[in-house]
mmCIF file with all atom_site columns, C-alpha atoms and ligand atoms in Angstrom:
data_model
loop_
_atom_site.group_PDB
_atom_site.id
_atom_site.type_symbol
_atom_site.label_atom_id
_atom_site.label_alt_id
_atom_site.label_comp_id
_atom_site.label_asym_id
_atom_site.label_entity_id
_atom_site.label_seq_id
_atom_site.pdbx_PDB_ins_code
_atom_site.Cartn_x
_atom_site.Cartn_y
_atom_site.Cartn_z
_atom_site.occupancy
_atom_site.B_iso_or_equiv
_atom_site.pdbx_formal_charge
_atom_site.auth_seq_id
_atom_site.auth_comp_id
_atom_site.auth_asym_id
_atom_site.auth_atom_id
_atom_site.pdbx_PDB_model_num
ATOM   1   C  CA  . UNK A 1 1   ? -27.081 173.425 125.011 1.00 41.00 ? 1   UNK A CA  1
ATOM   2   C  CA  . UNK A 1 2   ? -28.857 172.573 121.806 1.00 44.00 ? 2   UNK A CA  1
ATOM   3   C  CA  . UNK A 1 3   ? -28.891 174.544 118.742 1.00 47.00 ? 3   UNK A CA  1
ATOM   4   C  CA  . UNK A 1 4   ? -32.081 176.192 119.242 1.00 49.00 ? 4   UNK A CA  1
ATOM   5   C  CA  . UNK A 1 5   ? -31.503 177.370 123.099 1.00 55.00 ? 5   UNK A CA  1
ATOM   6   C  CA  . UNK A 1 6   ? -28.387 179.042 121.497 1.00 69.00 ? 6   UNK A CA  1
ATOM   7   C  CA  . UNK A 1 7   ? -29.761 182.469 122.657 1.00 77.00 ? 7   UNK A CA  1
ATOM   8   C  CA  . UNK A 1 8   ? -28.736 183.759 119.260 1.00 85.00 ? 8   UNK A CA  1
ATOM   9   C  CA  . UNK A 1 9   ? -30.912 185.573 117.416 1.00 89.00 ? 9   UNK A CA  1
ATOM   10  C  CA  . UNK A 1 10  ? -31.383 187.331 114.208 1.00 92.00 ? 10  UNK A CA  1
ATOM   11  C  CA  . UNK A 1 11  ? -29.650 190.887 113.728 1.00 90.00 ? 11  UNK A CA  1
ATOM   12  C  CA  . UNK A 1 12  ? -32.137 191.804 111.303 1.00 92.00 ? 12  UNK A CA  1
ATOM   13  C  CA  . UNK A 1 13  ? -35.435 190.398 112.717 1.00 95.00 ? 13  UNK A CA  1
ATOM   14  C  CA  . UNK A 1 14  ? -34.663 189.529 116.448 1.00 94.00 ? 14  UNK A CA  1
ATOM   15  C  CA  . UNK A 1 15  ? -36.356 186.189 115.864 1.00 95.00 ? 15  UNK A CA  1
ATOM   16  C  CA  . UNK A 1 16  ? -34.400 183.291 117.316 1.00 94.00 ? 16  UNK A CA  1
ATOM   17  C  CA  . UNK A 1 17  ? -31.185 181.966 115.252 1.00 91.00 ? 17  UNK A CA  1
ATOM   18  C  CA  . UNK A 1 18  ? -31.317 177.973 114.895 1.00 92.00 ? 18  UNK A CA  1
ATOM   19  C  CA  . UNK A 1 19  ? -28.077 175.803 113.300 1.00 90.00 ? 19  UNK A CA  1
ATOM   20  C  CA  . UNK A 1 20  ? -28.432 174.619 109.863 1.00 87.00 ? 20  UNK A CA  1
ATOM   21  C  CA  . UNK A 1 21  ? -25.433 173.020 108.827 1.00 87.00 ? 21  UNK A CA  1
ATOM   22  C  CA  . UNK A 1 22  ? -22.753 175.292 108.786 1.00 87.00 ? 22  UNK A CA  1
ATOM   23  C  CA  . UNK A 1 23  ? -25.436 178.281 108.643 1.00 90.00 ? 23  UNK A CA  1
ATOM   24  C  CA  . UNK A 1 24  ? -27.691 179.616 110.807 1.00 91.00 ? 24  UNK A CA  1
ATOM   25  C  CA  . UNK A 1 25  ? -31.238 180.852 109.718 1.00 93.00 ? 25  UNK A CA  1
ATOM   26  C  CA  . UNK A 1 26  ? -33.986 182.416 111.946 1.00 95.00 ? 26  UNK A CA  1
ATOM   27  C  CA  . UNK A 1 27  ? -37.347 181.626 111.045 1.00 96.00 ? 27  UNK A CA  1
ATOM   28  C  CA  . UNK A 1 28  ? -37.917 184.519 108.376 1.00 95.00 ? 28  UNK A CA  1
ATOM   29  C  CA  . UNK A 1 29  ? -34.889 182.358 106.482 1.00 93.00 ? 29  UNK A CA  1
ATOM   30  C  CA  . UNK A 1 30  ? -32.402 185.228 107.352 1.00 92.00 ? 30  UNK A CA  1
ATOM   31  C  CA  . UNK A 1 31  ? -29.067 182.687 106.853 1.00 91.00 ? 31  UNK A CA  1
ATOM   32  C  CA  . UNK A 1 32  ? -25.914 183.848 108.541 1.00 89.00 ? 32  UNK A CA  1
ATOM   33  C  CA  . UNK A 1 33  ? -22.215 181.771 107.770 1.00 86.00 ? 33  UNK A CA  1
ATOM   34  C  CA  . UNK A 1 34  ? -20.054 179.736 110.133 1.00 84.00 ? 34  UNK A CA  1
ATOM   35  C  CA  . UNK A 1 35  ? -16.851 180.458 108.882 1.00 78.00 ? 35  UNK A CA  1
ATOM   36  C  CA  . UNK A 1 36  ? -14.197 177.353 109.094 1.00 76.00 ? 36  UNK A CA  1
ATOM   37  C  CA  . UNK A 1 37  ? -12.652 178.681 112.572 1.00 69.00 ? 37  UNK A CA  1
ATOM   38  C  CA  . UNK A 1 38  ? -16.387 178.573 114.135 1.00 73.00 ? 38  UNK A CA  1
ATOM   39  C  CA  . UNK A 1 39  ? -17.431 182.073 113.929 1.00 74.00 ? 39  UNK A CA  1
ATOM   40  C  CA  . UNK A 1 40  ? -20.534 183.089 112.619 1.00 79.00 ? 40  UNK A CA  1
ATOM   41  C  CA  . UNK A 1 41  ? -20.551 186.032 109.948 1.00 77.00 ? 41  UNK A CA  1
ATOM   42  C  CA  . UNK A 1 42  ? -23.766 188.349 111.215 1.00 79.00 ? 42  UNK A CA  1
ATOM   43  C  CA  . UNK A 1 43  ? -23.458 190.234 107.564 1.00 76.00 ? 43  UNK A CA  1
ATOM   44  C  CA  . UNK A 1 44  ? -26.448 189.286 105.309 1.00 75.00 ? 44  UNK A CA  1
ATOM   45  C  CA  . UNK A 1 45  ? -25.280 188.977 101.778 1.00 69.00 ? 45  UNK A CA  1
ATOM   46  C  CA  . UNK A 1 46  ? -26.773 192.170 100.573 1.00 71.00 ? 46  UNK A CA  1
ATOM   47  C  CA  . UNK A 1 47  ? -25.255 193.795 103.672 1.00 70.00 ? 47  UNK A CA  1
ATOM   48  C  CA  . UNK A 1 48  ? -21.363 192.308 101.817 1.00 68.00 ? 48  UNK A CA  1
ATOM   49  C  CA  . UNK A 1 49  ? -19.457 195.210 99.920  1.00 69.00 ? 49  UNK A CA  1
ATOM   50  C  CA  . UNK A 1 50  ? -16.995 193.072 98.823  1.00 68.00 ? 50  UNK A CA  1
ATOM   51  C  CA  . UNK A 1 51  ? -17.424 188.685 98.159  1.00 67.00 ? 51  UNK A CA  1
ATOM   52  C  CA  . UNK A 1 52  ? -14.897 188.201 100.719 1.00 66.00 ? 52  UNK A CA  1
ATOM   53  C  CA  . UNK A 1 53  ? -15.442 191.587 103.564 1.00 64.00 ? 53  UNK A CA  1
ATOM   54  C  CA  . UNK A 1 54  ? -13.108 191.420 106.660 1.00 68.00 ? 54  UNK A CA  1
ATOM   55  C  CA  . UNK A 1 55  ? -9.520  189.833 107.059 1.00 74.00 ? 55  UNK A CA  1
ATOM   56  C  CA  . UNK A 1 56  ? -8.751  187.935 104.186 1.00 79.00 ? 56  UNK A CA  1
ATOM   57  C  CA  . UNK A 1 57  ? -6.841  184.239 104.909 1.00 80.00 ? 57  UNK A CA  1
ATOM   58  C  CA  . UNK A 1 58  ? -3.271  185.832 105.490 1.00 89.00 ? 58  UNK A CA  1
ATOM   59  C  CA  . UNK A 1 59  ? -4.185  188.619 107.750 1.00 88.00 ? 59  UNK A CA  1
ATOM   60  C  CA  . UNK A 1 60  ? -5.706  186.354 110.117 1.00 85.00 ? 60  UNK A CA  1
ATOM   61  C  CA  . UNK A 1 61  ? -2.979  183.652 110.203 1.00 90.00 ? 61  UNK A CA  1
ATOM   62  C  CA  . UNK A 1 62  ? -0.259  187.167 110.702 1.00 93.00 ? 62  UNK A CA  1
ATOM   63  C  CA  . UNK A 1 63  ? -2.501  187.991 113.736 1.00 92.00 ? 63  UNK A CA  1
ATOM   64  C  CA  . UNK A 1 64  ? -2.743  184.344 114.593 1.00 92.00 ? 64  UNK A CA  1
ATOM   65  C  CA  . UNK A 1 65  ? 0.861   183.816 114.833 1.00 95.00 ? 65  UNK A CA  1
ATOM   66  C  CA  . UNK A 1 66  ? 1.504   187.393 116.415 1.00 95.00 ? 66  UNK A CA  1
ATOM   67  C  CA  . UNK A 1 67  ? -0.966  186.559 119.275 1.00 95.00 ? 67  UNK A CA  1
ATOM   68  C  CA  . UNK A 1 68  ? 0.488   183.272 120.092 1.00 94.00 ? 68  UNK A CA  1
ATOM   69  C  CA  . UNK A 1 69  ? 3.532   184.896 121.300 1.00 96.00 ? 69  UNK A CA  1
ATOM   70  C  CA  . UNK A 1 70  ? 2.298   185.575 124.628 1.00 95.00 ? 70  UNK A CA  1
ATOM   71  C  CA  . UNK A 1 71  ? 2.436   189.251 124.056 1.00 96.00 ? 71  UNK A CA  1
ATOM   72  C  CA  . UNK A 1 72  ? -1.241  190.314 124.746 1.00 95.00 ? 72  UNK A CA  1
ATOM   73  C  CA  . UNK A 1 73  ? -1.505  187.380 127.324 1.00 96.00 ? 73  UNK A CA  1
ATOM   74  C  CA  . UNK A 1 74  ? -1.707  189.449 130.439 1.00 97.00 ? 74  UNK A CA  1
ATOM   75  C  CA  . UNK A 1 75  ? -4.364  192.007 128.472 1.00 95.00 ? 75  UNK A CA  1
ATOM   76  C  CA  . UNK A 1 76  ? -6.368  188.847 127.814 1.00 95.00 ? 76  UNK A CA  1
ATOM   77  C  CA  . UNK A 1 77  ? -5.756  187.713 131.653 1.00 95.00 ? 77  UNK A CA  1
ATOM   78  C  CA  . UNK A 1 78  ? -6.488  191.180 132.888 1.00 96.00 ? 78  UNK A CA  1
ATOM   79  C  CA  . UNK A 1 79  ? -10.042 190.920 130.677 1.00 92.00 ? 79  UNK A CA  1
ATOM   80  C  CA  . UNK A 1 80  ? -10.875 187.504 131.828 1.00 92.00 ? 80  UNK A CA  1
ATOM   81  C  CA  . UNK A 1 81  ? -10.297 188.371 135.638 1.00 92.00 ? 81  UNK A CA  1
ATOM   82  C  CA  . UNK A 1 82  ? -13.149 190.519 135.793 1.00 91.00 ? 82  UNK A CA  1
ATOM   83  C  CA  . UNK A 1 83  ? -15.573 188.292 133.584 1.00 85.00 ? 83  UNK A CA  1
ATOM   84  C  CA  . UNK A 1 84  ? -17.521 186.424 135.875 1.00 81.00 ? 84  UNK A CA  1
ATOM   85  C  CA  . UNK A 1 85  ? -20.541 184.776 134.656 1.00 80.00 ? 85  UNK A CA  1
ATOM   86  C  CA  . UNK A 1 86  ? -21.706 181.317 133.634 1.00 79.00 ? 86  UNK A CA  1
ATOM   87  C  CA  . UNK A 1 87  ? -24.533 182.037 130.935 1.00 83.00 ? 87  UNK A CA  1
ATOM   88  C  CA  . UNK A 1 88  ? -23.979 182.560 127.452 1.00 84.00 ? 88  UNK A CA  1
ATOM   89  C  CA  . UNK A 1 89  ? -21.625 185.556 126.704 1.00 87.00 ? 89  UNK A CA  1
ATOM   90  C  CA  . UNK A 1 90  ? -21.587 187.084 123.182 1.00 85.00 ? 90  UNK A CA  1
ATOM   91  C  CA  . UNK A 1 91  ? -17.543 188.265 121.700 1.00 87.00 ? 91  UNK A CA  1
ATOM   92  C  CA  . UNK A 1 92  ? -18.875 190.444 119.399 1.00 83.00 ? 92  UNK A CA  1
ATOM   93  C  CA  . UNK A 1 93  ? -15.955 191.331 116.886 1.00 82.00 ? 93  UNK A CA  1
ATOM   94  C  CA  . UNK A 1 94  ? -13.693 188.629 118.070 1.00 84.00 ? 94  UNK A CA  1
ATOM   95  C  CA  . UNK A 1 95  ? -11.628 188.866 115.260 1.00 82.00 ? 95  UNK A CA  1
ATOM   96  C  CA  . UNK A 1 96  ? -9.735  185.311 115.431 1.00 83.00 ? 96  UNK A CA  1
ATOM   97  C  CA  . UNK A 1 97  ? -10.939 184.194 118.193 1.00 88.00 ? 97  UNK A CA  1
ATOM   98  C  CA  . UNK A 1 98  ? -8.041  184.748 120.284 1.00 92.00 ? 98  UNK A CA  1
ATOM   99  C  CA  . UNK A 1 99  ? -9.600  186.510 123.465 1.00 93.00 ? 99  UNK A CA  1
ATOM   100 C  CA  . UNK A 1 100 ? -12.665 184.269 123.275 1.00 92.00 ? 100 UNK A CA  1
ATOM   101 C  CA  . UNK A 1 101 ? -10.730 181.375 123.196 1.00 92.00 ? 101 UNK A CA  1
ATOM   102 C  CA  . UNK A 1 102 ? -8.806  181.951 126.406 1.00 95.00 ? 102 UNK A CA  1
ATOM   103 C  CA  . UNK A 1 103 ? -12.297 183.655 127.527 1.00 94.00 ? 103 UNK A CA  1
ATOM   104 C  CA  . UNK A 1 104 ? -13.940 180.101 127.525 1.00 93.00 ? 104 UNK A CA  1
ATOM   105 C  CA  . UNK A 1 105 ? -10.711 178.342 129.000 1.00 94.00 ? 105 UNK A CA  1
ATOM   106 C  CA  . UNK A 1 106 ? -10.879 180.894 132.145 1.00 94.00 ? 106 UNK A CA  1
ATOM   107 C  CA  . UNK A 1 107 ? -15.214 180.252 132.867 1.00 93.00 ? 107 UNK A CA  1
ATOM   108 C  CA  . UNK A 1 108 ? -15.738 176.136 131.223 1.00 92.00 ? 108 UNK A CA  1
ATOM   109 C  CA  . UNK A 1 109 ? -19.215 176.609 133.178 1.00 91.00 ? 109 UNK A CA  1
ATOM   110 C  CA  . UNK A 1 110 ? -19.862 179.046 130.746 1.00 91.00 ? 110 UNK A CA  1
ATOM   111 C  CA  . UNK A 1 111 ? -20.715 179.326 126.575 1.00 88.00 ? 111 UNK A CA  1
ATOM   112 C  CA  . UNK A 1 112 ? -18.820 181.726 124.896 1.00 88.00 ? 112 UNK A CA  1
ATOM   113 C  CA  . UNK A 1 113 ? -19.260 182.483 121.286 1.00 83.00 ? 113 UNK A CA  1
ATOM   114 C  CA  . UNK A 1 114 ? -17.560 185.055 118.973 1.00 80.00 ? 114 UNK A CA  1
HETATM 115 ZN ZN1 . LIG B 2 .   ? -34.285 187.091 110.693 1.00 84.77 ? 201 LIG B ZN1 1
#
């Protein structure tokens, strides 16, 4: 898949989303972030209440490390049996990435993004 056949495209203008770097812009220069663990931040700056909105470093390494005991495996199992598909599916709020991770692991054939 290349950047441009992401199937992404722009909350704000519906025009498609192409990689930039570490951004993404659609064609109307809308830019979105990729945040350092690979998600992409669909808030606009003016759209930001706060310089830093969501989970802040710490609370995403506490849910990290809570999730990586095992102990919403068999949710994550349970949601990932009745996923079948091999196009591009869409994790919207995937917080840390946890259920999309194990998401792509289950369908390879597939291109999951959070
Ligand atoms: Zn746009």
């Amino acid at each position: 898949m290349t950047d441009s056949a992401s199937g992404l495209i722009c909350p704000k203008c519906e025009q498609p989303l192409i990689a930039n770097g570490k951004q993404w812009q659609c064609p109307d220069r809308h830019s979105y972030d990729t945040a350092k663990q690979g998600y992409i931040n669909l808030l606009l700056a003016n759209q930001k209440k706060s310089k830093n909105p969501g989970d802040d470093a710490d609370m995403v390494r506490a849910r990290t490390d809570f999730l990586d005991t095992g102990i919403y495996a068999p949710i994550s199992d349970a949601l990932n049996a009745m996923v079948a598909a091999d196009g591009v599916i869409l994790d919207i709020g995937c917080g840390e990435g946890y259920y999309t991770e194990r998401l792509q692991k289950h369908l390879p054939q597939a291109s999951v993004i959070g």
